[in-house]
CSV table of C-alpha atoms in Angstrom, one decimal:
chain,number,residue,atom,x,y,z
M,1,MET,CA,0.0,0.0,0.0
M,2,LYS,CA,1.3,3.5,-0.9
M,3,PRO,CA,2.4,5.7,2.0
M,4,TRP,CA,-0.2,8.4,1.4
M,5,LEU,CA,-2.9,5.7,1.4
M,6,LEU,CA,-1.7,4.4,4.8
M,7,ILE,CA,-1.8,7.9,6.2
M,8,PHE,CA,-5.3,8.6,4.8
M,9,SER,CA,-6.6,5.3,6.3
M,10,PHE,CA,-5.1,6.1,9.7
M,11,LEU,CA,-6.7,9.6,9.7
M,12,LEU,CA,-10.0,8.2,8.6
M,13,LEU,CA,-10.0,5.6,11.4
M,14,SER,CA,-9.0,8.2,13.9
M,15,SER,CA,-11.8,10.5,12.8
M,16,VAL,CA,-14.4,7.7,13.1
M,17,SER,CA,-13.1,6.8,16.6
M,18,THR,CA,-13.2,10.4,17.7
M,19,SER,CA,-16.8,10.8,16.3
M,20,LEU,CA,-17.9,7.6,18.1
M,21,ASN,CA,-16.4,8.8,21.4
M,22,ALA,CA,-18.1,12.2,21.0
M,23,ALA,CA,-21.4,10.6,20.2
M,24,LYS,CA,-21.1,8.3,23.3
M,25,GLN,CA,-20.4,11.3,25.5
M,26,HIS,CA,-23.4,13.2,24.2
M,27,ALA,CA,-25.8,10.2,24.1
M,28,LYS,CA,-28.8,10.4,26.3
M,29,PRO,CA,-28.1,8.4,29.5
M,30,LYS,CA,-30.0,5.2,30.0
M,31,ASP,CA,-33.2,5.7,32.1
M,32,GLN,CA,-34.9,2.9,34.1
M,33,PHE,CA,-38.3,4.7,34.5
M,34,GLU,CA,-41.5,4.7,32.5
M,35,ARG,CA,-43.4,7.9,32.2
M,36,ILE,CA,-47.0,8.6,33.1
M,37,THR,CA,-49.1,11.7,32.5
M,38,PRO,CA,-50.2,13.6,35.6
M,39,GLU,CA,-53.8,13.1,34.6
M,40,LYS,CA,-53.4,9.3,34.6
M,41,ALA,CA,-51.6,9.3,37.9
M,42,GLY,CA,-54.2,11.6,39.5
M,43,TYR,CA,-52.0,14.7,39.8
M,44,SER,CA,-53.0,18.3,39.0
M,45,LYS,CA,-51.0,19.5,36.0
M,46,ALA,CA,-51.7,23.1,37.0
M,47,VAL,CA,-50.2,22.6,40.5
M,48,LEU,CA,-47.2,20.8,39.0
M,49,LYS,CA,-46.7,23.8,36.8
M,50,GLN,CA,-46.5,26.0,39.9
M,51,LEU,CA,-44.0,23.6,41.3
M,52,LYS,CA,-41.8,23.9,38.2
M,53,ALA,CA,-41.9,27.7,38.4
M,54,HIS,CA,-40.8,27.5,42.0
M,55,LEU,CA,-37.9,25.2,41.2
M,56,GLU,CA,-36.8,27.5,38.4
M,57,GLN,CA,-37.0,30.6,40.5
M,58,LYS,CA,-35.1,29.1,43.4
M,59,GLN,CA,-32.5,27.4,41.2
M,60,SER,CA,-32.9,23.8,42.2
M,61,SER,CA,-30.9,21.5,40.0
M,62,ALA,CA,-33.4,18.7,39.6
M,63,MET,CA,-36.5,17.1,40.9
M,64,LEU,CA,-38.3,13.8,40.3
M,65,ILE,CA,-41.6,12.5,41.5
M,66,LEU,CA,-42.5,8.8,41.0
M,67,HIS,CA,-46.1,7.5,41.2
M,68,LYS,CA,-46.2,3.7,41.5
M,69,GLY,CA,-42.6,3.6,40.1
M,70,LYS,CA,-43.4,5.8,37.1
M,71,VAL,CA,-42.3,9.3,36.5
M,72,VAL,CA,-45.2,11.8,36.9
M,73,PHE,CA,-43.0,14.9,37.3
M,74,GLU,CA,-39.4,15.6,36.3
M,75,TRP,CA,-37.4,18.8,36.1
M,76,GLY,CA,-33.7,19.6,35.6
M,77,ASP,CA,-30.8,17.3,34.9
M,78,LEU,CA,-31.7,13.9,36.3
M,79,TYR,CA,-28.4,12.3,35.4
M,80,LYS,CA,-25.8,14.7,36.9
M,81,LYS,CA,-24.1,13.4,40.1
M,82,HIS,CA,-24.0,15.6,43.2
M,83,THR,CA,-22.9,14.9,46.7
M,84,ILE,CA,-26.0,13.8,48.6
M,85,HIS,CA,-24.6,15.0,52.0
M,86,SER,CA,-26.6,13.6,54.9
M,87,ILE,CA,-28.8,11.3,52.8
M,88,ARG,CA,-25.7,9.1,53.0
M,89,LYS,CA,-26.9,7.9,56.4
M,90,SER,CA,-30.0,6.4,54.8
M,91,LEU,CA,-28.0,4.5,52.2
M,92,LEU,CA,-25.9,3.1,55.0
M,93,SER,CA,-29.1,2.0,56.8
M,94,SER,CA,-29.9,-0.4,54.0
M,95,LEU,CA,-26.4,-1.9,54.0
M,96,LEU,CA,-26.7,-2.4,57.8
M,97,GLY,CA,-30.1,-4.0,57.2
M,98,ILE,CA,-28.7,-6.5,54.7
M,99,ALA,CA,-26.0,-7.4,57.2
M,100,TRP,CA,-28.6,-7.6,60.0
M,101,GLY,CA,-30.6,-10.0,57.8
M,102,GLU,CA,-27.4,-12.2,57.6
M,103,GLY,CA,-27.0,-12.2,61.4
M,104,LYS,CA,-24.0,-10.0,61.4
M,105,VAL,CA,-25.5,-7.0,63.2
M,106,ASP,CA,-26.5,-7.3,66.9
M,107,LEU,CA,-28.4,-4.1,67.8
M,108,ASN,CA,-28.1,-4.8,71.5
M,109,SER,CA,-24.4,-5.3,71.6
M,110,ARG,CA,-22.6,-2.6,73.6
M,111,LEU,CA,-19.6,-0.8,72.2
M,112,ALA,CA,-17.5,-2.2,75.0
M,113,SER,CA,-17.9,-5.7,73.5
M,114,LEU,CA,-16.7,-4.7,70.1
M,115,ASP,CA,-13.1,-5.4,69.0
M,116,MET,CA,-12.6,-2.0,67.3
M,117,PRO,CA,-9.8,-0.3,69.4
M,118,GLU,CA,-8.9,2.4,66.9
M,119,ALA,CA,-12.5,3.7,66.6
M,120,LEU,CA,-13.2,3.4,70.3
M,121,LYS,CA,-10.0,4.8,71.6
M,122,GLY,CA,-10.5,7.5,74.2
M,123,LEU,CA,-14.1,6.6,75.1
M,124,THR,CA,-15.0,6.3,78.7
M,125,LYS,CA,-16.5,3.2,80.3
M,126,THR,CA,-19.8,5.0,80.5
M,127,GLU,CA,-19.7,6.0,76.8
M,128,LYS,CA,-18.9,2.4,75.8
M,129,GLN,CA,-22.2,1.3,77.4
M,130,ALA,CA,-24.0,2.6,74.3
M,131,THR,CA,-25.5,-0.1,72.1
M,132,VAL,CA,-25.3,-0.3,68.4
M,133,LYS,CA,-29.0,0.5,68.2
M,134,MET,CA,-28.4,3.7,70.2
M,135,VAL,CA,-25.7,4.7,67.7
M,136,LEU,CA,-28.1,4.2,64.8
M,137,GLN,CA,-30.8,6.1,66.6
M,138,SER,CA,-28.3,8.9,67.3
M,139,ARG,CA,-28.8,8.5,71.0
M,140,SER,CA,-25.3,7.2,72.0
M,141,GLY,CA,-24.4,10.0,74.4
M,142,ILE,CA,-20.9,10.2,72.8
M,143,TYR,CA,-20.2,13.8,72.2
M,144,LEU,CA,-16.8,13.8,70.6
M,145,PRO,CA,-15.4,15.7,67.6
M,146,ALA,CA,-16.3,14.1,64.2
M,147,ALA,CA,-15.6,14.5,60.6
M,148,ALA,CA,-18.1,16.5,58.4
M,149,GLU,CA,-19.8,18.4,61.3
M,150,SER,CA,-21.6,21.6,60.4
M,151,GLN,CA,-21.3,24.7,62.5
M,152,GLY,CA,-24.9,24.1,63.7
M,153,MET,CA,-24.1,20.6,64.8
M,154,LYS,CA,-21.1,21.8,66.7
M,155,GLN,CA,-23.0,24.6,68.4
M,156,GLN,CA,-25.9,22.3,69.4
M,157,LYS,CA,-23.7,19.4,70.7
M,158,PRO,CA,-24.2,18.7,74.4
M,159,LYS,CA,-21.2,18.8,76.7
M,160,ARG,CA,-19.3,15.5,77.0
M,161,GLY,CA,-20.9,13.4,79.8
M,162,GLU,CA,-24.1,15.6,79.9
M,163,HIS,CA,-26.3,12.7,78.9
M,164,THR,CA,-25.9,9.0,79.3
M,165,SER,CA,-26.3,6.5,76.5
M,166,GLY,CA,-29.9,6.1,75.2
M,167,GLU,CA,-31.1,9.1,77.2
M,168,HIS,CA,-31.1,12.0,74.7
M,169,PHE,CA,-31.4,12.5,70.9
M,170,TYR,CA,-28.8,14.7,69.3
M,171,TYR,CA,-28.1,14.6,65.5
M,172,ASN,CA,-24.6,13.3,65.9
M,173,ASN,CA,-22.0,12.8,63.3
M,174,TRP,CA,-19.9,10.7,65.6
M,175,ASP,CA,-22.7,8.2,65.7
M,176,PHE,CA,-23.2,8.3,61.9
M,177,ASN,CA,-19.5,8.0,61.0
M,178,PHE,CA,-19.0,5.2,63.5
M,179,ALA,CA,-22.0,3.4,62.0
M,180,GLY,CA,-20.1,3.3,58.7
M,181,TYR,CA,-16.9,2.1,60.4
M,182,TYR,CA,-18.9,-0.5,62.2
M,183,TYR,CA,-20.5,-1.8,59.0
M,184,GLU,CA,-17.1,-2.3,57.3
M,185,ALA,CA,-15.8,-4.1,60.4
M,186,ILE,CA,-18.6,-6.6,60.9
M,187,SER,CA,-19.3,-7.3,57.2
M,188,GLY,CA,-15.8,-7.4,55.9
M,189,ASN,CA,-17.0,-5.2,53.0
M,190,LYS,CA,-15.8,-1.8,51.9
M,191,LEU,CA,-18.8,0.5,52.2
M,192,PHE,CA,-19.0,1.9,48.7
M,193,ASP,CA,-18.1,-1.5,47.0
M,194,ALA,CA,-20.9,-3.1,49.0
M,195,PHE,CA,-23.4,-0.5,48.0
M,196,ASN,CA,-22.5,-0.9,44.4
M,197,ARG,CA,-22.6,-4.7,44.5
M,198,LEU,CA,-25.6,-5.3,46.8
M,199,ILE,CA,-27.9,-2.4,45.8
M,200,ALA,CA,-26.8,-0.2,42.9
M,201,GLN,CA,-26.2,-3.0,40.4
M,202,PRO,CA,-29.2,-5.2,41.3
M,203,ILE,CA,-31.6,-2.3,40.8
M,204,GLY,CA,-30.0,-0.9,37.7
M,205,MET,CA,-28.4,2.4,38.8
M,206,GLN,CA,-26.9,4.1,35.8
M,207,GLN,CA,-24.5,6.8,36.9
M,208,PHE,CA,-23.2,5.2,40.1
M,209,GLN,CA,-20.4,2.9,39.2
M,210,GLY,CA,-18.7,2.4,42.6
M,211,GLU,CA,-15.6,4.5,41.9
M,212,THR,CA,-14.2,5.8,45.2
M,213,THR,CA,-11.3,7.7,46.7
M,214,SER,CA,-10.2,9.2,50.0
M,215,LEU,CA,-9.5,12.7,51.2
M,216,SER,CA,-7.4,13.5,54.3
M,217,ILE,CA,-7.5,17.0,55.5
M,218,ASN,CA,-7.3,19.2,58.6
M,219,SER,CA,-10.7,20.5,59.7
M,220,GLU,CA,-9.5,24.1,59.1
M,221,GLN,CA,-9.2,23.2,55.4
M,222,LEU,CA,-12.8,22.1,55.1
M,223,ASP,CA,-14.0,25.2,53.2
M,224,ASP,CA,-11.2,24.7,50.6
M,225,VAL,CA,-12.0,21.0,49.8
M,226,VAL,CA,-12.5,20.2,46.2
M,227,ILE,CA,-15.1,17.5,45.8
M,228,PRO,CA,-13.6,14.6,43.8
M,229,ASN,CA,-15.4,13.4,40.7
M,230,SER,CA,-16.0,10.0,42.0
M,231,ASP,CA,-19.1,8.0,43.2
M,232,GLY,CA,-18.1,8.1,46.8
M,233,PHE,CA,-15.2,9.2,49.0
M,234,TYR,CA,-14.0,8.8,52.6
M,235,MET,CA,-13.2,12.1,54.2
M,236,TYR,CA,-10.8,12.1,57.1
M,237,GLU,CA,-10.4,15.1,59.3
M,238,THR,CA,-7.2,13.9,60.9
M,239,ASN,CA,-7.1,16.5,63.7
M,240,LEU,CA,-10.6,15.5,64.9
M,241,SER,CA,-11.1,11.7,64.6
M,242,ALA,CA,-9.7,8.5,63.2
M,243,ILE,CA,-13.2,7.7,61.8
M,244,PRO,CA,-13.9,9.2,58.4
M,245,ALA,CA,-17.2,10.5,57.0
M,246,TYR,CA,-18.3,8.6,54.0
M,247,HIS,CA,-19.8,10.7,51.2
M,248,PHE,CA,-21.9,9.5,48.3
M,249,ARG,CA,-22.4,11.2,44.9
M,250,LEU,CA,-25.6,10.1,43.1
M,251,SER,CA,-27.7,11.3,40.3
M,252,THR,CA,-31.3,12.2,40.8
M,253,HIS,CA,-32.3,9.2,38.6
M,254,ASP,CA,-30.2,6.7,40.7
M,255,LEU,CA,-31.4,8.2,44.1
M,256,ALA,CA,-35.0,7.8,42.9
M,257,LEU,CA,-34.3,4.2,42.0
M,258,TYR,CA,-33.1,3.7,45.6
M,259,GLY,CA,-36.2,5.3,46.9
M,260,GLN,CA,-38.4,3.1,44.8
M,261,LEU,CA,-36.6,0.0,46.2
M,262,LEU,CA,-37.6,1.2,49.7
M,263,LEU,CA,-41.2,1.9,48.6
M,264,ASN,CA,-41.2,-1.7,47.2
M,265,ARG,CA,-40.4,-2.9,50.8
M,266,GLY,CA,-36.9,-3.8,49.8
M,267,LYS,CA,-37.9,-6.0,46.9
M,268,TRP,CA,-36.8,-5.6,43.3
M,269,LYS,CA,-38.0,-7.8,40.5
M,270,GLY,CA,-38.8,-10.6,42.8
M,271,GLN,CA,-35.5,-10.4,44.8
M,272,GLN,CA,-35.6,-9.3,48.4
M,273,ILE,CA,-32.6,-7.0,48.6
M,274,ILE,CA,-33.3,-5.3,52.0
M,275,PRO,CA,-35.1,-7.2,54.7
M,276,GLU,CA,-38.7,-5.9,54.9
M,277,GLN,CA,-38.6,-6.2,58.7
M,278,TRP,CA,-35.5,-4.0,58.8
M,279,ILE,CA,-37.3,-1.2,56.9
M,280,ASP,CA,-40.1,-1.3,59.5
M,281,LEU,CA,-37.5,-1.4,62.3
M,282,SER,CA,-35.4,1.5,61.0
M,283,THR,CA,-38.4,3.8,60.3
M,284,GLN,CA,-40.1,3.6,63.7
M,285,PRO,CA,-40.3,7.1,65.4
M,286,TYR,CA,-37.8,6.5,68.3
M,287,SER,CA,-37.1,10.2,69.0
M,288,VAL,CA,-39.7,13.0,68.5
M,289,THR,CA,-37.8,15.9,66.8
M,290,ASN,CA,-40.7,18.2,65.9
M,291,GLN,CA,-44.0,17.7,67.7
M,292,GLN,CA,-45.8,20.5,65.7
M,293,TYR,CA,-45.2,18.7,62.4
M,294,ASN,CA,-45.2,15.1,63.8
M,295,LEU,CA,-41.6,14.4,62.9
M,296,ALA,CA,-39.2,12.0,64.5
M,297,TYR,CA,-35.9,10.2,64.0
M,298,GLY,CA,-35.7,6.5,63.5
M,299,MET,CA,-32.5,4.6,62.7
M,300,LEU,CA,-30.7,6.7,60.1
M,301,TRP,CA,-34.1,8.0,58.8
M,302,ASN,CA,-36.4,10.8,59.5
M,303,VAL,CA,-39.9,9.6,60.1
M,304,ILE,CA,-43.4,11.1,59.8
M,305,ILE,CA,-45.2,10.0,63.0
M,306,PRO,CA,-48.3,8.0,61.9
M,307,ASP,CA,-51.7,8.7,63.3
M,308,GLU,CA,-53.5,6.0,65.3
M,309,HIS,CA,-55.7,5.0,62.4
M,310,GLN,CA,-52.9,4.5,59.8
M,311,THR,CA,-52.6,1.0,58.4
M,312,GLU,CA,-50.0,1.7,55.8
M,313,PRO,CA,-46.2,1.7,56.6
M,314,ASN,CA,-44.8,5.0,57.8
M,315,ALA,CA,-43.6,7.7,55.5
M,316,PHE,CA,-39.9,8.5,55.9
M,317,TYR,CA,-37.3,10.7,54.4
M,318,HIS,CA,-33.8,12.2,54.8
M,319,THR,CA,-32.5,15.6,53.8
M,320,GLY,CA,-29.0,16.8,53.1
M,321,THR,CA,-27.2,20.2,53.1
M,322,GLY,CA,-28.5,22.5,50.5
M,323,VAL,CA,-31.4,21.1,50.5
M,324,HIS,CA,-31.3,17.6,49.0
M,325,MET,CA,-34.2,15.4,49.9
M,326,LEU,CA,-35.3,11.8,49.4
M,327,GLY,CA,-38.9,11.1,50.5
M,328,ILE,CA,-40.8,7.8,50.5
M,329,TYR,CA,-44.6,8.0,51.0
M,330,PRO,CA,-46.3,4.6,51.0
M,331,GLN,CA,-49.8,6.0,51.5
M,332,GLN,CA,-49.5,7.9,48.2
M,333,ASP,CA,-47.3,5.3,46.4
M,334,MET,CA,-44.9,8.1,45.9
M,335,VAL,CA,-41.1,8.7,45.9
M,336,MET,CA,-39.7,12.2,45.6
M,337,VAL,CA,-36.1,13.4,45.0
M,338,HIS,CA,-35.1,17.1,45.2
M,339,ARG,CA,-31.6,18.2,44.4
M,340,VAL,CA,-29.4,21.3,44.6
M,341,ASP,CA,-26.0,21.6,43.0
M,342,THR,CA,-24.1,22.2,46.3
M,343,GLU,CA,-20.8,21.5,44.6
M,344,LYS,CA,-20.8,25.1,43.4
M,345,GLN,CA,-22.3,28.3,44.6
M,346,TYR,CA,-26.1,28.0,45.2
M,347,SER,CA,-28.9,30.2,46.3
M,348,PHE,CA,-31.5,27.7,47.4
M,349,LYS,CA,-32.5,28.2,51.1
M,350,ASN,CA,-33.8,25.8,53.7
M,351,TYR,CA,-37.2,27.5,53.7
M,352,ASP,CA,-37.4,27.2,49.9
M,353,LEU,CA,-38.0,23.4,50.4
M,354,TYR,CA,-41.3,23.9,52.2
M,355,PRO,CA,-43.2,25.1,49.1
M,356,VAL,CA,-41.7,22.2,47.2
M,357,ILE,CA,-43.2,19.7,49.6
M,358,ARG,CA,-46.5,21.6,49.9
M,359,LEU,CA,-47.0,21.8,46.1
M,360,MET,CA,-46.0,18.2,45.6
M,361,HIS,CA,-48.7,17.0,48.0
M,362,GLN,CA,-51.2,19.7,46.8
M,363,ALA,CA,-50.8,18.4,43.3
M,364,LYS,CA,-52.2,15.0,44.4
M,365,GLN,CA,-54.7,16.4,46.9
M,366,SER,CA,-56.2,18.8,44.4
M,367,ILE,CA,-57.3,16.0,42.1
M,368,ASN,CA,-58.6,13.9,44.9
M,369,SER,CA,-60.5,16.9,46.3
M,370,ASN,CA,-62.1,17.6,42.8
M,371,ASN,CA,-63.0,14.0,42.4
M,372,SER,CA,-64.7,13.8,45.8
M,373,SER,CA,-66.8,16.8,45.1
M,374,GLU,CA,-68.2,15.5,41.8
């Protein structure tokens, strides 16, 4: 073959390869959900239009509402990964539930009985009387510095020794971070690998691939941290604690899949992934956190306290800095995910979430109200 022909062939192949890669990068991501019109799902299109306007005005990044596993409302980029912040705790709950179903988690075991010297170093005998269940309820009574604490958490933290184990609820990152450490110790699994293998892959998550890394910083450097472009990362604040915080980055699409798994009582396509009994156990209202709005904390979940006549499972949710939210509402057969791009400057405020929740429920109630009056 002549030299010029070889060069031409090489350039042609390179061009085709580049075009294919570009097409792959710009291809629409795979989506696991069917769509359903608001009318068929019993939602008010007019109220959902108000919801969309609110999301645009307040600069949310995405929102998804599922009705019986089908998308009834979507807005924004469903496939972009963000840090989910405190919703990480609810993902860990399911991993612990799987291990509990395998007999590896003893909720009544006291920290004093655990062979975890690095994590328990410096704890008093009294603090070591906390049980695993108390840790998951955020009632351990262990008030030590912890990675990924907000200023609000630090300001509200009781003094060390102020409460004994099991006596008092305080939203405690020492408990949450230790729960992740505990899971890895008793299961023999790396947390992010386990989530990918046991949950993400079986339910068909698309953007979460289980890629992880670690950050090791001094707490004074927290504001300068650059979030890694991975699916999860351990964050060590070496001057505070030997126990890292574990951060997940998920897309709205994948987080909604996880929510649907929980709405399905832990079952996916005939496979029981999370024990149904664990979901009930972890979403009991152990600590009332807001009596006015009937809110409580369970085990790594916020819970809406049921009324005495309720027969369906409890509604439960978790939020994250920004405000990210995952909500599971069995009575309405609904899952909601709301996201804010907190990996850059954002303007969404905590109080901006209230109209989101109100309009979401109003969209369903408006149709029900109209139907009942006919």
